[in-house]
Amino acid sequence: MTDLDAFITGLPKAELHLHIEGSLEPEMMFALARRNGVTIPYASVDEVRAAYAFGNLQDFLDIYYAGADVLRTRQDFHDLAAAYFDRAAADGVVHAEIMFDPQTHTDRGIPFAEVIEGLLSACAEAEEKHGLTSLLILSFLRHLSEAAAFATLAQAEPWLNRIAAVGLDSSEMGHPPEKFARVFAAAAAKGLRLVAHAGEEGPPAYVYEALDLLKVDRIDHGNRALEDEVLVARLAREGMTLTVCPLSNLKLCVIDAIEDHPIDQMLALGLKATVNSDDPAYFGGYVADNYRAVATARGLDRDALATLARNSFTGSFLPAEAVAAHLAKLDDWLAAQ
Ligand code: HPA
Ligand code: ZN
């Protein structure tokens, strides 16, 4: 391990943008297919990996939703999340805010309870095993209707004290944030925090809508905000956290090459950027791989990497005392390097 590798792995950090269904590794896909008697359209793990060449977000989503079909039982969701937490802990993640897509499962007849109870038991286990804390973000699929999102929020009612936030993911183009303004307002009225994917493929106008109509606390991705100076100035002034995902950006062709990633430009513009893995099983790396990719390609120094880690705590939904405790530990760790 190089000094930079060791620094990145050891750096205490939070992960704020992770779809748990996107942490389904091909090996687990095969194991769950076997366990549940589900047929998958691949002959081998290598064939699955070979299929992971995407021209855009929709190419990826088609394969990602198909892969999620092997997830059937509470135990499957537990095993999926437990495997993620083991990987995250090994990458220096001490807190994770994980998105799950209930509609991907309830639309296949899997009860909401099976999904969330499996995830929650893995969250509890990760805290005991690794000291890794976590929060859940219920994400609505934006290609589905507003009524379907309201129905999902209603299904979540018994678990609202175990869900930190709602989010918005899936196909961005043609599904502007505005479509979900009312369901986001309903979620806020129930005390939930709000995040939304915006500006991954969609235009700056979608980022404005996420801010003004959804009233989000964080923007997931936000890359295309850079096309609008006024928007950049506003995001910086408001201290809005952007959950940026470099390897995802590369795999989904949001950027042409990792050397073109704007992470350092974002920091230089005063944007509160963080680094995250999005769908690590599909995009070729977990959170430390993402830090490493931009550190190498963009020449980020230790101060920049520490800023990204600091932003991950201040951008989290942890209570202020917990954030302060994480920042103090981060400073102690930095002082010891
Ligand atoms: N964008 C939108 N929806 C998603 C993504 C993403 O990167 N990953 C999983 N669902
Ligand atoms: Zn995402």
Coordinates of C-alpha atoms and ligand atoms in Angstrom, one line a residue:
M1 CA 0.0 0.0 0.0
T2 CA 1.4 3.4 -0.9
D3 CA 1.4 6.3 1.6
L4 CA -1.5 7.9 -0.4
D5 CA -3.5 4.6 -0.2
A6 CA -2.9 4.3 3.5
F7 CA -3.9 7.9 4.0
I8 CA -7.1 7.6 2.1
T9 CA -8.1 4.3 3.7
G10 CA -7.4 5.5 7.2
L11 CA -9.1 8.9 6.8
P12 CA -12.2 8.7 8.9
K13 CA -15.1 9.5 6.6
A14 CA -18.9 9.3 6.1
E15 CA -20.6 7.9 2.9
L16 CA -23.6 10.0 2.0
H17 CA -24.6 8.6 -1.5
L18 CA -24.9 4.9 -1.7
H19 CA -27.7 2.8 -3.2
I20 CA -27.8 -0.4 -1.2
E21 CA -29.1 -2.3 -4.3
G22 CA -26.1 -0.9 -6.1
S23 CA -23.8 -2.8 -3.7
L24 CA -25.0 -6.2 -5.0
E25 CA -21.8 -7.8 -6.2
P26 CA -22.1 -10.4 -9.0
E27 CA -20.9 -13.2 -6.7
M28 CA -23.8 -12.4 -4.3
M29 CA -26.2 -12.1 -7.3
F30 CA -25.3 -15.7 -8.2
A31 CA -25.5 -16.9 -4.6
L32 CA -28.9 -15.3 -4.0
A33 CA -30.2 -16.5 -7.4
R34 CA -29.3 -20.1 -6.3
R35 CA -30.7 -19.6 -2.8
N36 CA -34.0 -18.3 -4.1
G37 CA -34.4 -20.4 -7.2
V38 CA -34.3 -17.3 -9.5
T39 CA -33.0 -17.5 -13.0
I40 CA -30.6 -14.8 -14.1
P41 CA -29.6 -14.0 -17.7
Y42 CA -25.9 -14.6 -17.1
A43 CA -23.8 -17.8 -17.2
S44 CA -20.9 -16.5 -15.0
V45 CA -19.6 -13.8 -12.8
D46 CA -17.3 -12.7 -15.6
E47 CA -20.3 -12.5 -18.0
V48 CA -22.1 -10.2 -15.5
R49 CA -19.0 -7.9 -15.1
A50 CA -18.7 -7.8 -18.9
A51 CA -22.3 -6.5 -19.1
Y52 CA -21.4 -3.5 -17.0
A53 CA -20.5 -1.2 -19.9
F54 CA -23.0 1.7 -19.9
G55 CA -23.5 4.5 -22.3
N56 CA -25.7 6.5 -20.0
L57 CA -27.8 6.3 -16.8
Q58 CA -30.7 4.4 -18.4
D59 CA -28.4 1.6 -19.7
F60 CA -27.2 1.1 -16.1
L61 CA -30.7 1.3 -14.5
D62 CA -32.0 -1.4 -16.8
I63 CA -29.3 -3.8 -15.6
Y64 CA -29.5 -2.6 -12.0
Y65 CA -33.2 -3.2 -11.7
A66 CA -32.9 -6.7 -13.4
G67 CA -30.1 -7.6 -10.9
A68 CA -32.2 -6.6 -7.9
D69 CA -34.7 -9.3 -8.8
V70 CA -32.6 -11.9 -6.9
L71 CA -33.4 -9.9 -3.6
R72 CA -36.4 -11.7 -2.1
T73 CA -36.2 -12.1 1.6
R74 CA -35.4 -10.2 4.8
Q75 CA -32.2 -12.3 5.0
D76 CA -31.2 -11.3 1.4
F77 CA -31.5 -7.6 2.4
H78 CA -29.6 -8.2 5.6
D79 CA -26.8 -10.0 3.7
L80 CA -26.6 -7.4 1.1
A81 CA -26.2 -4.5 3.6
A82 CA -23.9 -6.5 5.8
A83 CA -21.5 -7.1 2.9
Y84 CA -21.6 -3.4 2.1
F85 CA -20.9 -2.4 5.7
D86 CA -17.9 -4.8 5.9
R87 CA -16.5 -3.2 2.7
A88 CA -17.2 0.4 4.0
A89 CA -15.6 -0.2 7.3
A90 CA -12.5 -1.5 5.6
D91 CA -12.5 1.8 3.7
G92 CA -12.5 4.0 6.8
V93 CA -16.2 4.7 6.7
V94 CA -17.5 5.4 10.2
H95 CA -21.0 6.6 9.2
A96 CA -23.1 5.8 6.2
E97 CA -26.4 7.2 5.0
I98 CA -27.8 4.5 2.7
M99 CA -30.5 4.8 0.1
F100 CA -32.9 2.0 -0.6
D101 CA -35.5 1.9 -3.4
P102 CA -38.6 0.2 -1.9
Q103 CA -40.6 0.4 -5.1
T104 CA -38.1 -1.8 -6.9
H105 CA -39.1 -4.5 -4.5
T106 CA -42.7 -3.8 -3.5
D107 CA -43.6 -3.7 -7.2
R108 CA -42.4 -7.3 -7.4
G109 CA -44.5 -8.3 -4.5
I110 CA -41.8 -8.2 -1.8
P111 CA -43.4 -6.7 1.4
F112 CA -41.9 -3.3 2.5
A113 CA -41.3 -4.9 5.9
E114 CA -39.0 -7.6 4.5
V115 CA -36.9 -4.9 2.9
I116 CA -36.5 -2.5 5.7
E117 CA -36.3 -5.1 8.5
G118 CA -33.4 -6.8 6.7
L119 CA -31.6 -3.5 6.3
L120 CA -32.2 -2.4 9.8
S121 CA -30.8 -5.6 11.3
A122 CA -27.7 -5.2 9.2
C123 CA -27.4 -1.6 10.4
A124 CA -27.6 -2.7 14.1
E125 CA -25.0 -5.5 13.4
A126 CA -22.6 -3.0 11.7
E127 CA -22.7 -0.7 14.7
E128 CA -21.8 -3.6 17.0
K129 CA -19.2 -5.2 14.7
H130 CA -17.5 -2.1 13.3
G131 CA -18.7 0.8 15.4
L132 CA -20.1 2.1 12.0
T133 CA -23.4 4.1 12.4
S134 CA -25.9 4.4 9.7
L135 CA -29.2 6.1 8.6
L136 CA -31.6 5.0 6.0
I137 CA -32.9 7.2 3.1
L138 CA -36.1 6.0 1.4
S139 CA -35.7 6.9 -2.3
F140 CA -38.7 7.3 -4.6
L141 CA -38.3 6.2 -8.2
R142 CA -38.8 9.3 -10.3
H143 CA -39.9 7.3 -13.4
L144 CA -43.0 6.2 -11.4
S145 CA -45.9 8.4 -10.5
E146 CA -46.4 10.9 -7.7
A147 CA -49.3 8.7 -6.5
A148 CA -46.9 5.7 -6.3
A149 CA -44.5 7.8 -4.2
F150 CA -47.3 8.8 -1.9
A151 CA -48.3 5.1 -1.5
T152 CA -44.7 4.2 -0.7
L153 CA -44.5 7.0 1.9
A154 CA -47.7 5.6 3.5
Q155 CA -46.2 2.1 3.6
A156 CA -43.2 3.5 5.4
E157 CA -45.4 4.9 8.2
P158 CA -44.7 2.2 10.8
W159 CA -40.9 2.8 10.4
L160 CA -40.8 6.6 10.1
N161 CA -38.7 6.8 13.3
R162 CA -36.1 4.5 11.6
I163 CA -35.9 6.5 8.4
A164 CA -33.9 9.7 8.3
A165 CA -34.8 11.1 4.9
V166 CA -36.5 10.6 1.6
G167 CA -34.6 10.8 -1.7
L168 CA -35.3 10.8 -5.5
D169 CA -33.5 8.6 -7.9
S170 CA -33.8 6.6 -11.2
S171 CA -34.2 8.2 -14.7
E172 CA -33.6 11.9 -14.4
M173 CA -34.3 13.2 -17.9
G174 CA -38.1 13.9 -18.4
H175 CA -38.8 13.4 -14.7
P176 CA -38.1 16.8 -13.1
P177 CA -38.1 17.3 -9.3
E178 CA -41.2 19.4 -9.7
K179 CA -43.2 16.1 -10.2
F180 CA -42.5 15.2 -6.5
A181 CA -43.0 18.6 -4.8
R182 CA -46.1 17.5 -2.9
V183 CA -44.8 14.2 -1.7
F184 CA -41.5 15.9 -0.5
A185 CA -43.6 18.5 1.4
A186 CA -45.6 15.6 3.0
A187 CA -42.3 13.8 3.9
A188 CA -40.9 17.1 5.4
A189 CA -44.2 17.5 7.4
K190 CA -43.5 14.0 8.9
G191 CA -40.1 15.2 10.1
L192 CA -38.0 13.6 7.4
R193 CA -34.9 15.2 5.8
L194 CA -34.8 15.6 2.0
V195 CA -32.3 14.7 -0.7
A196 CA -32.7 14.4 -4.5
H197 CA -30.5 13.4 -7.4
A198 CA -30.2 16.5 -9.6
G199 CA -27.8 17.6 -12.3
E200 CA -26.4 14.1 -13.0
E201 CA -27.8 14.1 -16.5
G202 CA -30.5 16.7 -16.0
P203 CA -29.9 20.4 -16.6
P204 CA -29.2 23.1 -14.0
A205 CA -33.0 23.9 -14.0
Y206 CA -33.5 20.5 -12.2
V207 CA -31.1 21.6 -9.5
Y208 CA -33.0 24.8 -9.1
E209 CA -36.2 22.8 -8.8
A210 CA -34.7 20.5 -6.2
L211 CA -33.7 23.6 -4.1
D212 CA -36.8 25.7 -4.6
L213 CA -39.6 23.2 -5.1
L214 CA -38.4 20.1 -3.1
K215 CA -36.5 22.2 -0.6
V216 CA -33.7 19.6 -0.3
D217 CA -31.1 19.5 2.4
R218 CA -28.5 17.9 0.0
I219 CA -28.1 17.5 -3.8
D220 CA -27.0 14.1 -5.0
H221 CA -24.5 14.5 -7.8
G222 CA -25.1 18.1 -8.9
N223 CA -22.4 18.0 -11.6
R224 CA -24.3 20.0 -14.2
A225 CA -24.8 22.9 -11.7
L226 CA -21.3 23.9 -12.9
E227 CA -22.9 25.1 -16.1
D228 CA -24.6 28.0 -14.3
E229 CA -22.5 30.5 -12.4
V230 CA -25.4 32.0 -10.5
L231 CA -26.4 28.5 -9.3
V232 CA -22.8 27.7 -8.3
A233 CA -22.7 31.0 -6.3
R234 CA -25.9 30.1 -4.6
L235 CA -25.0 26.6 -3.7
A236 CA -21.7 27.9 -2.3
R237 CA -23.4 30.6 -0.3
E238 CA -26.0 28.2 1.1
G239 CA -23.4 25.7 2.0
M240 CA -25.3 23.0 0.1
T241 CA -23.7 19.6 0.3
L242 CA -23.2 17.9 -3.1
T243 CA -22.7 14.1 -2.9
V244 CA -20.4 13.6 -5.8
C245 CA -19.6 10.1 -7.2
P246 CA -16.5 10.1 -9.4
L247 CA -16.4 6.5 -10.6
S248 CA -20.2 6.6 -11.3
N249 CA -19.7 9.8 -13.3
L250 CA -17.1 8.0 -15.4
K251 CA -19.1 4.8 -15.9
L252 CA -22.3 6.6 -16.8
C253 CA -20.4 9.0 -19.2
V254 CA -21.2 12.1 -17.2
I255 CA -17.5 12.8 -17.8
D256 CA -15.3 11.4 -20.6
A257 CA -12.3 10.5 -18.5
I258 CA -11.5 10.6 -14.8
E259 CA -8.8 13.2 -15.5
D260 CA -11.8 15.5 -16.4
H261 CA -13.5 15.1 -13.1
P262 CA -14.5 18.5 -11.6
I263 CA -14.0 17.6 -7.9
D264 CA -11.2 20.1 -7.4
Q265 CA -13.0 22.7 -9.4
M266 CA -16.0 22.3 -7.1
L267 CA -13.8 22.8 -4.0
A268 CA -12.1 25.8 -5.5
L269 CA -15.5 27.3 -6.3
G270 CA -16.4 27.0 -2.6
L271 CA -18.9 24.1 -3.1
K272 CA -19.3 21.7 -0.3
A273 CA -18.5 18.5 -2.3
T274 CA -18.2 15.1 -0.8
V275 CA -16.9 11.8 -2.4
N276 CA -19.1 8.7 -2.5
S277 CA -19.5 5.4 -4.4
D278 CA -23.2 5.5 -5.6
D279 CA -23.4 1.9 -6.9
P280 CA -20.0 0.4 -6.1
A281 CA -20.7 -3.1 -7.4
Y282 CA -21.6 -1.7 -10.8
F283 CA -19.1 1.2 -11.1
G284 CA -15.9 -0.5 -10.1
G285 CA -15.1 0.7 -6.6
Y286 CA -16.1 1.5 -3.1
V287 CA -15.6 4.9 -1.4
A288 CA -11.8 4.7 -0.9
D289 CA -11.5 3.7 -4.6
N290 CA -13.4 6.9 -5.5
Y291 CA -11.1 9.1 -3.3
R292 CA -8.1 7.3 -4.8
A293 CA -9.4 7.8 -8.4
V294 CA -9.7 11.6 -8.0
A295 CA -6.7 12.0 -5.8
T296 CA -4.5 10.4 -8.5
A297 CA -6.3 11.9 -11.6
R298 CA -6.6 15.4 -10.2
G299 CA -3.6 15.5 -7.9
L300 CA -5.6 16.2 -4.8
D301 CA -3.3 16.8 -1.8
R302 CA -3.9 15.7 1.8
D303 CA -5.6 19.0 2.7
A304 CA -8.2 18.5 -0.1
L305 CA -8.8 14.9 0.9
A306 CA -9.3 16.0 4.5
T307 CA -11.7 18.7 3.3
L308 CA -13.8 16.1 1.5
A309 CA -13.9 14.0 4.6
R310 CA -14.8 17.0 6.8
N311 CA -17.6 17.8 4.3
S312 CA -18.9 14.3 4.6
F313 CA -19.5 14.8 8.4
T314 CA -20.9 18.3 8.2
G315 CA -23.1 17.3 5.3
S316 CA -24.5 14.3 7.2
F317 CA -27.8 14.1 9.0
L318 CA -26.2 13.3 12.3
P319 CA -27.0 15.5 15.3
A320 CA -24.6 18.4 15.8
E321 CA -22.9 16.7 18.8
A322 CA -22.1 13.6 16.8
V323 CA -20.8 15.7 13.9
A324 CA -18.5 17.6 16.3
A325 CA -17.3 14.3 17.8
H326 CA -16.5 13.0 14.3
L327 CA -14.7 16.2 13.3
A328 CA -12.6 16.1 16.5
K329 CA -11.6 12.5 15.8
L330 CA -10.7 13.4 12.2
D331 CA -8.5 16.2 13.5
D332 CA -6.8 13.9 15.9
W333 CA -6.2 11.4 13.2
L334 CA -4.8 14.0 10.8
A335 CA -2.5 15.4 13.6
A336 CA -1.1 11.9 14.1
Q337 CA -0.1 11.4 10.4
Ligands
HPA1 N1 -28.7 8.0 -10.6 C1 -30.0 7.9 -10.6 N2 -30.6 6.8 -10.0 C2 -29.9 5.9 -9.5 C3 -28.5 6.0 -9.5 C4 -27.9 7.1 -10.1 O1 -26.7 7.3 -10.2 N3 -28.0 4.9 -8.9 C5 -29.1 4.1 -8.5 N4 -30.2 4.7 -8.9
ZN2 ZN -27.2 7.8 -6.9

